[in-house]
Coordinates of C-alpha atoms in Angstrom, one line a residue:
M9 CA 5.9 -2.3 -69.1
S10 CA 6.0 0.9 -71.0
G11 CA 6.3 4.6 -70.1
L12 CA 7.9 6.0 -67.0
E13 CA 5.2 5.1 -64.5
I14 CA 5.7 2.4 -61.9
P15 CA 2.0 1.7 -61.2
G16 CA 1.5 -0.2 -57.9
L17 CA 5.2 -1.0 -57.7
A18 CA 6.9 -0.2 -54.5
I19 CA 10.6 0.5 -54.3
G20 CA 11.0 -3.0 -52.9
G21 CA 9.3 -4.5 -56.0
V22 CA 11.8 -3.0 -58.4
S23 CA 14.2 -5.6 -59.9
F24 CA 17.5 -6.0 -58.0
F25 CA 19.3 -5.8 -61.3
F26 CA 17.6 -2.5 -62.1
Q27 CA 18.4 -1.1 -58.6
A28 CA 22.1 -2.0 -59.0
F29 CA 22.2 -0.5 -62.5
A30 CA 20.5 2.7 -61.4
G31 CA 23.0 3.0 -58.6
C32 CA 25.9 2.7 -61.1
I33 CA 24.4 5.4 -63.4
Q34 CA 23.9 7.7 -60.4
G35 CA 27.5 7.1 -59.4
Y36 CA 28.8 7.8 -62.9
E37 CA 26.9 11.1 -63.0
L38 CA 28.0 12.2 -59.5
I39 CA 31.7 11.9 -60.5
A40 CA 31.1 13.2 -64.0
D41 CA 29.4 16.3 -62.4
A42 CA 32.5 16.9 -60.3
C43 CA 34.8 16.5 -63.4
R44 CA 32.9 19.2 -65.2
L45 CA 34.2 21.8 -62.7
E46 CA 37.8 21.0 -63.5
K47 CA 39.3 21.9 -66.8
T48 CA 42.1 19.5 -66.4
Y49 CA 39.7 16.6 -66.1
Q50 CA 37.8 17.1 -69.3
N51 CA 39.3 14.0 -70.9
L52 CA 38.3 12.1 -67.8
L53 CA 34.8 13.4 -68.1
I54 CA 34.6 12.2 -71.7
K55 CA 35.9 8.7 -70.8
F56 CA 33.4 8.5 -67.9
K57 CA 30.6 9.3 -70.3
I58 CA 31.8 6.8 -72.9
E59 CA 31.9 4.0 -70.2
E60 CA 28.5 5.1 -69.0
H61 CA 27.1 4.7 -72.5
R62 CA 28.7 1.3 -72.8
L63 CA 26.7 0.4 -69.6
F64 CA 23.5 1.8 -71.1
D65 CA 24.1 -0.2 -74.3
W66 CA 24.6 -3.3 -72.2
A67 CA 21.4 -2.7 -70.2
R68 CA 19.4 -2.3 -73.4
S69 CA 20.8 -5.5 -74.9
I70 CA 19.5 -7.6 -72.0
G71 CA 16.1 -5.9 -71.8
L72 CA 16.7 -4.3 -68.4
D73 CA 13.6 -2.7 -66.8
Y74 CA 11.9 -2.1 -63.5
T75 CA 11.0 -5.8 -63.3
D76 CA 12.7 -8.9 -64.6
E77 CA 9.8 -9.7 -67.0
T78 CA 11.8 -8.6 -70.1
L79 CA 15.2 -9.6 -68.8
V80 CA 17.2 -11.9 -71.2
L81 CA 20.0 -13.5 -69.2
N82 CA 21.4 -17.0 -68.9
H83 CA 20.3 -18.3 -65.5
M84 CA 23.9 -19.3 -64.7
S85 CA 25.3 -15.8 -65.3
K86 CA 22.7 -13.9 -63.1
N87 CA 24.7 -14.1 -59.9
L88 CA 27.9 -13.2 -61.6
I89 CA 26.3 -10.1 -63.3
M90 CA 24.7 -9.0 -60.0
G91 CA 28.1 -9.2 -58.3
I92 CA 29.8 -7.1 -61.0
L93 CA 27.1 -4.4 -60.9
E94 CA 27.3 -4.3 -57.1
Q95 CA 31.1 -4.0 -57.1
Q96 CA 30.9 -1.2 -59.7
Q97 CA 28.3 0.6 -57.7
K98 CA 30.4 0.4 -54.5
L99 CA 33.5 1.6 -56.4
L100 CA 31.7 4.6 -57.7
F101 CA 30.2 5.7 -54.4
S102 CA 33.4 5.0 -52.4
F103 CA 36.1 6.4 -54.7
G104 CA 38.0 9.3 -53.2
R105 CA 35.8 9.3 -50.1
L106 CA 35.9 5.9 -48.4
D107 CA 38.6 3.4 -47.7
K108 CA 38.3 -0.4 -48.3
K109 CA 36.4 -0.8 -45.1
Y110 CA 34.1 2.1 -46.1
A111 CA 35.4 4.4 -43.5
K112 CA 35.8 8.1 -44.4
L113 CA 39.3 9.0 -45.7
A114 CA 41.3 11.5 -43.7
S115 CA 42.4 13.2 -46.9
P116 CA 39.5 12.6 -49.4
L117 CA 39.8 13.4 -53.1
L118 CA 36.1 14.2 -53.4
V119 CA 34.0 16.0 -50.9
E120 CA 30.3 16.8 -50.7
R121 CA 28.9 20.2 -51.7
H122 CA 25.9 21.7 -50.0
E123 CA 23.3 21.3 -52.8
P124 CA 21.7 17.9 -53.5
F125 CA 22.5 16.1 -56.7
V126 CA 19.8 15.9 -59.4
F127 CA 19.9 14.5 -62.9
D128 CA 20.2 17.3 -65.4
A129 CA 20.0 16.6 -69.1
E130 CA 22.2 19.6 -70.1
R131 CA 24.9 18.8 -67.5
Q132 CA 24.8 15.2 -68.8
L133 CA 25.7 16.4 -72.3
E134 CA 22.8 14.2 -73.2
N135 CA 21.7 14.7 -76.8
G136 CA 22.8 17.9 -78.4
N137 CA 19.6 19.7 -77.6
Q138 CA 19.0 23.4 -78.4
A139 CA 20.3 24.4 -75.0
Q140 CA 23.7 23.2 -76.0
A141 CA 23.6 24.1 -79.7
G142 CA 26.3 26.8 -79.3
S143 CA 28.3 25.0 -76.7
N144 CA 31.7 23.3 -77.2
A145 CA 30.7 20.5 -74.8
I146 CA 31.1 17.0 -76.1
R147 CA 27.7 15.7 -77.0
F148 CA 26.4 12.2 -76.4
P149 CA 23.4 10.4 -77.9
Q150 CA 20.0 9.8 -76.4
T151 CA 19.6 6.8 -74.1
D152 CA 15.9 6.3 -75.0
D153 CA 13.7 6.1 -71.9
L154 CA 16.1 4.0 -69.8
L155 CA 17.7 7.1 -68.3
Q156 CA 14.3 8.5 -67.5
K157 CA 13.5 5.4 -65.6
V158 CA 16.7 5.7 -63.6
R159 CA 15.8 9.2 -62.8
K160 CA 12.3 8.3 -61.7
F161 CA 13.5 5.5 -59.5
T162 CA 16.2 7.5 -57.8
E163 CA 13.8 10.4 -57.2
Q164 CA 11.7 8.0 -55.1
L165 CA 14.6 7.1 -52.8
K166 CA 14.4 8.6 -49.3
T167 CA 17.9 10.0 -49.4
A168 CA 19.4 12.0 -52.2
P169 CA 23.2 12.3 -52.5
R170 CA 24.9 15.7 -52.6
R171 CA 26.9 17.0 -55.4
L172 CA 30.6 16.4 -55.3
K173 CA 33.7 18.5 -55.9
W174 CA 37.4 17.6 -56.1
A175 CA 39.2 18.4 -52.8
S176 CA 42.5 17.5 -54.4
L177 CA 43.4 16.5 -57.9
D178 CA 45.1 13.1 -58.4
K179 CA 45.0 12.3 -62.1
E180 CA 46.7 8.9 -61.6
K181 CA 44.0 7.7 -59.1
A182 CA 41.2 9.2 -61.3
E183 CA 42.6 7.4 -64.3
G184 CA 42.8 4.2 -62.3
L185 CA 39.1 4.5 -61.5
V186 CA 38.3 4.8 -65.2
A187 CA 40.5 1.7 -65.9
D188 CA 38.5 -0.2 -63.2
L189 CA 35.2 0.9 -64.8
V190 CA 36.4 -0.3 -68.2
H191 CA 37.3 -3.6 -66.6
F192 CA 33.8 -4.0 -65.0
N193 CA 32.1 -3.2 -68.2
D194 CA 34.2 -5.7 -70.0
K195 CA 33.2 -8.4 -67.5
L196 CA 29.6 -7.5 -68.0
H197 CA 30.0 -8.1 -71.7
E198 CA 31.9 -11.4 -71.2
A199 CA 29.1 -12.7 -69.0
L200 CA 26.6 -12.6 -72.0
D201 CA 26.2 -15.5 -74.5
K202 CA 27.8 -15.2 -77.9
A203 CA 24.7 -14.0 -79.7
Q204 CA 24.2 -11.2 -77.1
R205 CA 27.9 -10.2 -77.3
D206 CA 27.7 -9.9 -81.1
S207 CA 24.5 -7.9 -80.9
L208 CA 26.0 -5.7 -78.1
R209 CA 29.1 -5.0 -80.1
E210 CA 27.0 -3.8 -83.0
E211 CA 24.9 -1.6 -80.7
Q212 CA 28.1 -0.1 -79.2
I213 CA 29.6 0.6 -82.7
R214 CA 26.3 2.4 -83.5
T215 CA 26.6 4.5 -80.4
Q216 CA 30.1 5.4 -81.3
Y217 CA 28.9 6.5 -84.8
Q218 CA 26.4 8.8 -82.9
I219 CA 29.1 10.3 -80.7
V220 CA 31.3 11.1 -83.7
L221 CA 28.4 12.6 -85.7
L222 CA 27.2 14.8 -82.8
N223 CA 30.7 16.3 -82.4
R224 CA 31.4 17.9 -85.8
T225 CA 34.2 20.1 -84.6
V226 CA 37.9 19.4 -84.8
E227 CA 38.4 20.3 -81.1
N228 CA 35.7 17.9 -79.9
L229 CA 37.1 15.1 -82.0
V230 CA 40.6 15.7 -80.7
Q231 CA 39.3 15.5 -77.2
I232 CA 37.5 12.2 -77.9
V233 CA 40.8 10.8 -79.3
Q234 CA 42.9 12.0 -76.4
S235 CA 40.4 10.7 -73.9
H236 CA 41.4 7.2 -75.1
R237 CA 45.0 7.8 -73.8
I238 CA 43.7 7.3 -70.3
T239 CA 43.2 3.6 -70.1
A240 CA 44.4 0.4 -71.6
P241 CA 41.8 -0.5 -74.4
S242 CA 39.0 -3.0 -74.1
P243 CA 39.4 -6.3 -75.9
Y244 CA 36.7 -5.9 -78.5
P245 CA 37.1 -6.1 -82.3
A246 CA 37.7 -3.1 -84.5
L247 CA 35.1 -1.7 -86.9
L248 CA 36.1 -4.3 -89.5
D249 CA 38.3 -7.2 -88.5
R250 CA 41.1 -7.5 -91.0
A251 CA 40.5 -11.3 -90.9
D252 CA 37.2 -10.6 -92.6
S253 CA 39.0 -9.5 -95.7
E254 CA 41.8 -11.0 -97.7
Y255 CA 42.6 -7.5 -98.8
G256 CA 43.1 -6.1 -95.3
M257 CA 46.7 -6.1 -94.3
V258 CA 48.2 -3.8 -96.9
T259 CA 50.7 -1.8 -95.0
G260 CA 51.8 -4.3 -92.3
R261 CA 51.2 -1.8 -89.5
P262 CA 48.4 -1.2 -87.1
I263 CA 45.6 1.3 -87.7
A264 CA 45.4 4.2 -85.2
R265 CA 47.0 3.4 -81.9
D266 CA 45.1 0.2 -81.4
P267 CA 42.2 0.0 -83.8
H268 CA 41.1 -3.5 -82.8
T269 CA 40.2 -2.2 -79.4
Q270 CA 39.5 1.5 -79.9
P271 CA 37.0 1.9 -82.8
L272 CA 35.7 5.2 -81.4
A273 CA 39.2 6.7 -81.4
A274 CA 39.8 5.4 -84.9
L275 CA 36.5 6.9 -86.1
A276 CA 37.3 10.2 -84.4
Q277 CA 40.8 10.3 -85.9
F278 CA 39.5 9.9 -89.5
A279 CA 36.6 12.4 -88.9
A280 CA 39.2 14.9 -87.5
V281 CA 41.5 14.5 -90.5
N282 CA 38.4 14.9 -92.7
L283 CA 37.3 18.1 -91.0
Q284 CA 40.8 19.6 -90.7
S285 CA 41.2 19.2 -94.5
E286 CA 38.0 21.1 -95.3
S287 CA 39.8 24.5 -95.2
S288 CA 41.0 26.3 -98.3
N289 CA 44.4 24.8 -97.7
G290 CA 43.0 21.3 -97.9
I291 CA 45.1 18.4 -96.7
R292 CA 48.0 20.8 -96.1
D293 CA 46.3 21.8 -92.8
V294 CA 46.9 18.3 -91.5
T295 CA 50.3 19.3 -90.1
A296 CA 52.8 17.4 -88.0
S297 CA 51.5 19.0 -84.8
F298 CA 47.9 18.1 -85.7
A299 CA 48.9 14.5 -86.5
E300 CA 50.5 14.3 -83.1
R301 CA 47.4 15.7 -81.3
I302 CA 45.2 12.9 -82.7
D303 CA 47.8 10.2 -82.2
L304 CA 48.3 9.2 -85.8
N305 CA 51.0 6.6 -86.2
H306 CA 52.2 8.0 -89.5
S307 CA 53.5 11.5 -90.3
A308 CA 51.9 14.5 -91.9
D309 CA 54.4 14.2 -94.8
E310 CA 53.2 10.7 -95.5
I311 CA 49.6 12.0 -95.7
Q312 CA 50.5 15.0 -97.9
N313 CA 53.0 13.4 -100.3
I314 CA 50.6 11.5 -102.4
Q315 CA 51.3 12.9 -105.9
I316 CA 52.7 10.2 -108.2
E317 CA 55.0 11.0 -111.2
L318 CA 53.2 10.1 -114.5
A319 CA 56.5 8.6 -115.7
D320 CA 56.3 6.0 -113.0
I321 CA 53.0 4.6 -114.3
R322 CA 53.1 1.9 -117.0
T323 CA 49.8 0.9 -118.7
S324 CA 49.0 -1.9 -121.2
D325 CA 47.5 0.7 -123.6
N326 CA 48.7 4.2 -124.5
L327 CA 47.3 6.7 -122.0
E328 CA 45.9 8.8 -124.8
D329 CA 43.8 5.9 -126.1
V330 CA 42.3 5.2 -122.7
D331 CA 38.6 6.0 -122.1
E332 CA 38.0 7.9 -118.8
A333 CA 35.0 5.7 -118.2
D334 CA 37.1 2.6 -118.0
R335 CA 39.4 1.3 -115.3
T336 CA 42.9 1.1 -116.7
E337 CA 45.3 -1.7 -115.8
G338 CA 48.9 -1.0 -115.2
T339 CA 51.9 -1.1 -112.8
Y340 CA 53.5 1.4 -110.5
R341 CA 56.9 0.6 -109.1
D342 CA 56.5 -3.1 -109.7
R343 CA 53.0 -3.2 -108.1
S344 CA 50.0 -4.3 -110.0
V345 CA 47.5 -1.4 -110.0
W346 CA 44.5 0.0 -111.8
I347 CA 43.6 3.6 -112.5
E348 CA 40.3 5.4 -112.1
W349 CA 39.9 8.6 -113.9
K350 CA 38.5 12.0 -113.2
V351 CA 38.4 14.7 -115.9
A352 CA 39.6 18.1 -114.7
E353 CA 36.8 20.6 -114.9
P354 CA 37.9 23.9 -116.4
S355 CA 37.2 27.0 -114.5
P356 CA 37.2 30.7 -115.5
G357 CA 40.8 31.7 -116.2
H358 CA 41.8 28.0 -116.6
L359 CA 40.0 26.9 -119.7
N360 CA 42.7 24.6 -120.8
G361 CA 43.2 22.7 -117.6
A362 CA 42.6 22.4 -113.9
S363 CA 42.6 25.4 -111.6
G364 CA 44.7 25.4 -108.4
I365 CA 41.5 25.0 -106.4
V366 CA 40.5 21.9 -108.3
H367 CA 44.0 20.5 -108.0
E368 CA 43.9 21.1 -104.2
R369 CA 40.5 19.3 -104.0
I370 CA 41.9 16.3 -106.0
K371 CA 45.0 16.2 -103.7
T372 CA 42.8 16.3 -100.6
L373 CA 40.5 13.6 -102.0
A374 CA 43.4 11.3 -102.8
A375 CA 45.0 11.9 -99.4
L376 CA 41.7 11.0 -97.7
L377 CA 41.3 7.9 -99.9
K378 CA 44.8 6.9 -98.9
E379 CA 43.9 7.4 -95.2
M380 CA 40.7 5.4 -95.3
N381 CA 42.3 2.0 -94.7
K382 CA 45.1 3.3 -92.4
I383 CA 42.7 4.5 -89.7
V384 CA 39.3 2.8 -90.3
Q385 CA 38.5 0.1 -92.7
F386 CA 35.9 1.2 -95.3
R387 CA 36.2 -1.7 -97.8
A388 CA 37.9 0.6 -100.2
P389 CA 40.9 -0.5 -102.3
E390 CA 44.3 0.8 -101.3
C391 CA 44.9 4.2 -102.8
L392 CA 48.6 4.8 -103.5
G393 CA 48.1 8.4 -104.7
Y394 CA 47.2 10.3 -107.8
F395 CA 48.8 11.8 -110.9
Y396 CA 47.9 14.5 -113.4
D397 CA 47.8 13.7 -117.1
D398 CA 48.4 17.2 -118.5
E399 CA 48.0 16.2 -122.2
Q400 CA 44.6 14.7 -121.6
G401 CA 43.5 17.2 -118.9
R402 CA 42.6 14.5 -116.4
Y403 CA 43.6 13.0 -113.0
G404 CA 44.3 9.4 -112.3
F405 CA 43.7 7.8 -108.9
V406 CA 46.0 4.8 -108.5
F407 CA 44.8 1.8 -106.6
A408 CA 46.8 -1.3 -105.7
K409 CA 45.6 -4.8 -106.3
P410 CA 45.8 -7.2 -103.3
D411 CA 49.0 -9.3 -103.1
F412 CA 47.1 -12.5 -103.6
V413 CA 45.7 -11.4 -107.0
P414 CA 47.7 -12.3 -110.2
A415 CA 49.1 -9.3 -112.0
D416 CA 47.0 -9.9 -115.1
E417 CA 43.7 -10.3 -113.3
S418 CA 41.3 -7.3 -113.3
P419 CA 38.8 -6.6 -110.6
T420 CA 35.3 -7.9 -111.4
T421 CA 32.4 -5.6 -111.0
L422 CA 29.0 -6.5 -109.5
R423 CA 27.5 -5.2 -112.7
S424 CA 29.2 -7.9 -114.7
L425 CA 28.3 -10.5 -112.2
L426 CA 24.6 -9.6 -112.5
D427 CA 24.7 -11.2 -116.0
T428 CA 25.8 -14.5 -114.5
D429 CA 23.9 -17.2 -112.6
M430 CA 22.2 -16.0 -109.4
P431 CA 24.1 -16.9 -106.3
P432 CA 22.4 -18.4 -103.2
L433 CA 20.2 -16.2 -101.1
T434 CA 22.7 -16.5 -98.2
D435 CA 25.4 -14.9 -100.4
R436 CA 23.1 -12.1 -101.5
I437 CA 22.0 -11.2 -98.0
T438 CA 25.6 -11.2 -96.8
L439 CA 26.6 -8.9 -99.7
M440 CA 23.7 -6.6 -98.9
R441 CA 24.7 -6.4 -95.2
L442 CA 28.4 -5.7 -96.0
L443 CA 27.6 -2.9 -98.4
C444 CA 25.1 -1.4 -95.9
E445 CA 27.7 -1.6 -93.1
T446 CA 30.3 0.2 -95.2
V447 CA 27.9 3.0 -96.2
E448 CA 26.9 3.3 -92.5
R449 CA 30.6 3.7 -91.6
L450 CA 31.3 6.2 -94.4
H451 CA 28.4 8.3 -93.2
A452 CA 29.5 8.1 -89.6
V453 CA 32.5 10.2 -90.5
D454 CA 30.5 12.5 -92.6
W455 CA 31.8 11.1 -95.9
L456 CA 29.6 11.1 -99.0
H457 CA 30.3 8.6 -101.8
K458 CA 28.1 10.1 -104.5
G459 CA 28.7 7.3 -107.0
L460 CA 27.2 4.1 -105.5
R461 CA 26.3 1.7 -108.3
S462 CA 27.0 -1.9 -109.2
S463 CA 29.8 -1.0 -111.6
N464 CA 31.7 0.5 -108.6
I465 CA 31.4 -2.6 -106.4
L466 CA 34.4 -4.8 -107.0
F467 CA 35.5 -8.4 -106.3
F468 CA 38.7 -10.3 -106.9
Q469 CA 37.9 -13.7 -108.1
S470 CA 39.9 -16.8 -107.3
Q471 CA 40.6 -19.9 -109.4
T472 CA 39.6 -23.3 -108.1
P473 CA 39.8 -26.8 -109.6
T474 CA 36.1 -26.4 -110.6
G475 CA 36.6 -22.9 -112.1
T476 CA 36.4 -19.3 -111.1
T477 CA 34.7 -18.4 -107.8
T478 CA 33.5 -15.1 -106.3
N479 CA 33.7 -14.5 -102.6
Y480 CA 30.6 -12.3 -102.1
A481 CA 31.7 -11.8 -98.5
D482 CA 34.6 -9.7 -99.6
P483 CA 33.4 -6.7 -101.7
Y484 CA 35.2 -3.4 -102.2
I485 CA 33.7 -0.1 -103.0
S486 CA 35.4 2.1 -105.5
G487 CA 34.3 5.0 -107.7
F488 CA 35.1 7.7 -105.2
E489 CA 36.0 10.3 -107.8
Y490 CA 33.0 12.5 -106.9
S491 CA 33.0 11.8 -103.2
R492 CA 33.5 14.5 -100.7
P493 CA 33.0 15.5 -97.0
A494 CA 29.3 16.0 -96.2
M495 CA 29.8 19.6 -95.1
R496 CA 31.7 20.8 -98.2
D497 CA 29.1 22.0 -100.8
D498 CA 31.8 23.9 -102.6
M499 CA 33.4 20.5 -103.5
T500 CA 30.3 19.3 -105.2
Q501 CA 30.8 18.6 -108.9
R502 CA 28.1 17.7 -111.3
P503 CA 28.8 14.1 -112.6
S504 CA 29.0 13.9 -116.4
D505 CA 25.8 13.0 -118.1
D506 CA 25.6 9.2 -118.4
P507 CA 22.2 7.5 -118.3
A508 CA 23.8 4.2 -117.1
A509 CA 25.0 6.2 -114.0
D510 CA 22.0 8.5 -113.7
I511 CA 19.7 5.6 -113.2
Y512 CA 21.3 5.1 -109.8
R513 CA 21.1 8.7 -108.8
H514 CA 18.3 10.4 -106.8
P515 CA 16.3 12.6 -109.3
S516 CA 17.2 15.7 -107.2
T517 CA 20.9 15.2 -108.1
Q518 CA 20.2 14.7 -111.8
S519 CA 18.7 18.2 -112.0
G520 CA 21.8 19.7 -110.4
N521 CA 19.7 22.0 -108.3
H522 CA 20.3 20.4 -104.9
S523 CA 23.5 19.9 -102.8
F524 CA 24.2 16.3 -102.2
R525 CA 22.9 14.6 -99.0
K526 CA 23.4 11.4 -97.3
S527 CA 19.9 10.3 -98.1
F528 CA 20.9 10.5 -101.8
D529 CA 23.6 8.0 -101.1
L530 CA 21.1 5.8 -99.4
Y531 CA 18.8 6.0 -102.4
S532 CA 21.6 4.8 -104.7
L533 CA 22.3 2.0 -102.2
G534 CA 18.7 1.0 -102.3
V535 CA 18.9 0.7 -106.1
V536 CA 22.0 -1.6 -105.7
L537 CA 20.2 -3.7 -103.1
L538 CA 17.2 -4.1 -105.5
E539 CA 19.6 -5.3 -108.2
I540 CA 21.0 -7.9 -105.8
A541 CA 17.5 -9.0 -104.9
Y542 CA 16.5 -9.5 -108.5
W543 CA 20.1 -10.4 -109.6
Q544 CA 19.5 -8.1 -112.6
P545 CA 20.8 -4.7 -113.6
I546 CA 18.4 -1.9 -112.6
D547 CA 17.6 -1.0 -116.2
H548 CA 16.5 -4.6 -116.8
V549 CA 14.4 -4.5 -113.7
L550 CA 12.7 -1.3 -114.9
G551 CA 12.3 -2.6 -118.4
I552 CA 14.5 0.0 -120.1
P553 CA 15.6 -1.6 -123.4
D554 CA 18.9 0.3 -124.0
I555 CA 20.1 2.2 -121.0
H556 CA 22.9 4.0 -122.9
R557 CA 20.2 5.7 -125.1
A558 CA 17.7 6.3 -122.3
K559 CA 16.1 9.7 -122.1
P560 CA 16.5 11.9 -119.0
K561 CA 12.8 11.4 -118.2
E562 CA 13.4 7.6 -117.9
T563 CA 16.3 7.9 -115.5
H564 CA 14.6 10.8 -113.6
G565 CA 11.4 8.9 -113.2
A566 CA 13.0 5.7 -111.9
R567 CA 12.5 6.5 -108.3
T568 CA 8.8 7.4 -108.8
M569 CA 8.2 4.1 -110.6
L570 CA 10.0 2.1 -107.9
L571 CA 7.9 3.7 -105.1
I572 CA 4.5 3.6 -106.9
D573 CA 4.5 0.4 -108.9
T574 CA 3.7 -2.3 -106.4
R575 CA 5.1 -5.2 -108.6
F576 CA 8.6 -4.5 -107.5
R577 CA 7.7 -4.7 -103.8
K578 CA 5.7 -7.8 -104.4
Y579 CA 8.6 -9.5 -106.1
V580 CA 11.1 -8.8 -103.3
T581 CA 8.6 -9.7 -100.6
G582 CA 7.7 -13.0 -102.4
H583 CA 11.3 -14.0 -103.2
L584 CA 13.3 -12.6 -100.3
G585 CA 10.8 -11.8 -97.6
L586 CA 9.2 -8.8 -95.9
A587 CA 12.4 -7.8 -94.0
V588 CA 14.5 -7.4 -97.1
Q589 CA 11.6 -5.5 -98.8
S590 CA 11.4 -3.1 -95.9
V591 CA 15.2 -2.6 -96.0
I592 CA 15.3 -1.7 -99.7
W593 CA 12.3 0.6 -99.6
S594 CA 13.5 2.5 -96.6
C595 CA 16.6 3.4 -98.6
L596 CA 14.6 4.3 -101.7
Q597 CA 12.1 6.5 -99.7
G598 CA 14.8 8.7 -98.1
P599 CA 14.3 10.5 -94.8
E600 CA 10.6 9.5 -94.6
G601 CA 11.7 5.9 -94.7
F602 CA 13.6 6.5 -91.5
G603 CA 11.0 8.4 -89.6
L604 CA 12.2 11.9 -90.5
E605 CA 10.6 14.7 -92.5
G606 CA 11.4 14.7 -96.2
D607 CA 12.8 18.2 -96.2
C608 CA 14.8 17.8 -92.9
D609 CA 18.2 19.5 -92.7
E610 CA 20.6 16.6 -92.9
K611 CA 23.5 18.9 -92.1
D612 CA 22.1 19.5 -88.6
A613 CA 24.1 17.3 -86.2
W614 CA 21.1 16.1 -84.4
V615 CA 19.1 15.3 -87.6
G616 CA 22.1 13.6 -89.0
A617 CA 22.6 11.4 -85.9
K618 CA 18.9 10.4 -86.0
L619 CA 19.2 9.4 -89.7
Q620 CA 22.3 7.4 -88.9
W621 CA 20.7 5.6 -86.0
A622 CA 17.5 4.8 -87.9
F623 CA 19.5 3.5 -90.9
G624 CA 21.5 1.2 -88.5
E625 CA 18.3 0.0 -86.8
R626 CA 16.0 -0.4 -89.9
V627 CA 18.6 -1.5 -92.4
V628 CA 21.9 -2.8 -91.0
K629 CA 20.5 -4.5 -87.9
R630 CA 17.7 -6.2 -89.9
L631 CA 20.2 -7.6 -92.4
A632 CA 22.6 -8.7 -89.6
H633 CA 19.7 -10.7 -88.0
M634 CA 19.4 -12.7 -91.3
R635 CA 23.0 -14.0 -91.2
G636 CA 21.8 -17.5 -90.4
L637 CA 20.0 -18.0 -93.7

């Protein structure tokens, strides 16, 4: 059934599951409406809305609708789920007003107001619409048409509840209510089968990305983090389970307060650090008091003290003989490391070296790179800090090798592996999915990579009795020397002319006339995915005989050729299937490939959230559904 109509369907014909769900949503909104009137309850309000959206995600995952025709539930779990929904509904409508026997409390926490309660999109902080554009209210993503169906159903009920207000404030009891709601939502998740739980977890992570993107102010992000102080966390995995990566446990301490259970808080923490460092003071604005406000478990000094003494670096070659285009092997305080270089761009008045502004940007970038894996896992190598090579006028970012890697083993790039035998389709699809998930996560915290290409995707090979093996399920993304926060155009630097790198760049970035956008990262990602599909470097795919001597018109015209010449699509469709072809060409097309206008303003919070959601649906989710290959 589509649309919002209930043709020929009486109230009694509506699914009991939907009725119970609608009652829960109405209960959430009644109490959330009362919380909006109390400044001291703003964190409670946020937590109520987060749990409400968890319930919406759950309802979508089982195909909930007016009737049970589309419902996907194990027959054995239906009674259990109905019981949980009914208990949650009763709790929401009795809290602060009725005792356990549903008699009115002598001293209620909540009392009715005179006006009836009605659903209101603005009061629900629903989707960052224009009415809220100048508001500091926390924004939440759209809930498709499911909320509209709840509204329509409740409007047809004979009795409408009245709005509530707090008669007395009891934070402990209110927080206890939130803890109970978390528990009920957890139980609803546990009642699903494994495939549904996995799908729901991905759906909820995507919702969390939306929440962070829609709240691009430090204060809003701080509120989101602090709202997670209210309850014990839910037992769901973090954004990237450390067990998924041999490279994960690098510091021996937890990420955020409890990253395995609070992915939204972890995302909001990193996004807040990112935003706070966008000022002219850079990372210095991440002070001790700020770190405390967002519950970081490491100090501001640890974040800011990231410059390494050049004398502490030992390399196998003399630094003056090292080419900036290469990764340089070395050691730092007995740790095996490699160095990635960035040439300092001279500025007026600083023709022989880096200006203070450039240095501040480098310091901020190094600090954020170091923070990446402390708060949220981005499949980035561990950054130990940076140093400045004054004689050569360049910066070096120092990255640690994993403990399991021999000191003399260098990271292997995807570009070099493309010259070896093609791995099985399962490995290639897994690699595509992991790279897309990582870019999705970077963009969720408004971080642009700006250098995605196969030479910046690394693997650490292992030796077996049969030879060297590559674990394609454990890639790392490097090459962050040009990366920056999405909102900082002033940090944009034109990458040096290099046809081998330009071939991955969107043509608009090669001209230098456009500020960088997330869709340009997605284009570069699409090129890498195409390489993985062919298992050939992109210049070979396009038939460019010598990429290092390629003319600008060849690299600039690569996108047009990929979009117009049908043989590339036909190859991917024939060898990997229509789903993979759709994934790759959505990325290559840009905003149009995700249902947006080509000239849309990607800096707009609502547009950015739509692009993020569409990328998750059309790219990441499709690849995730192919895991069983």
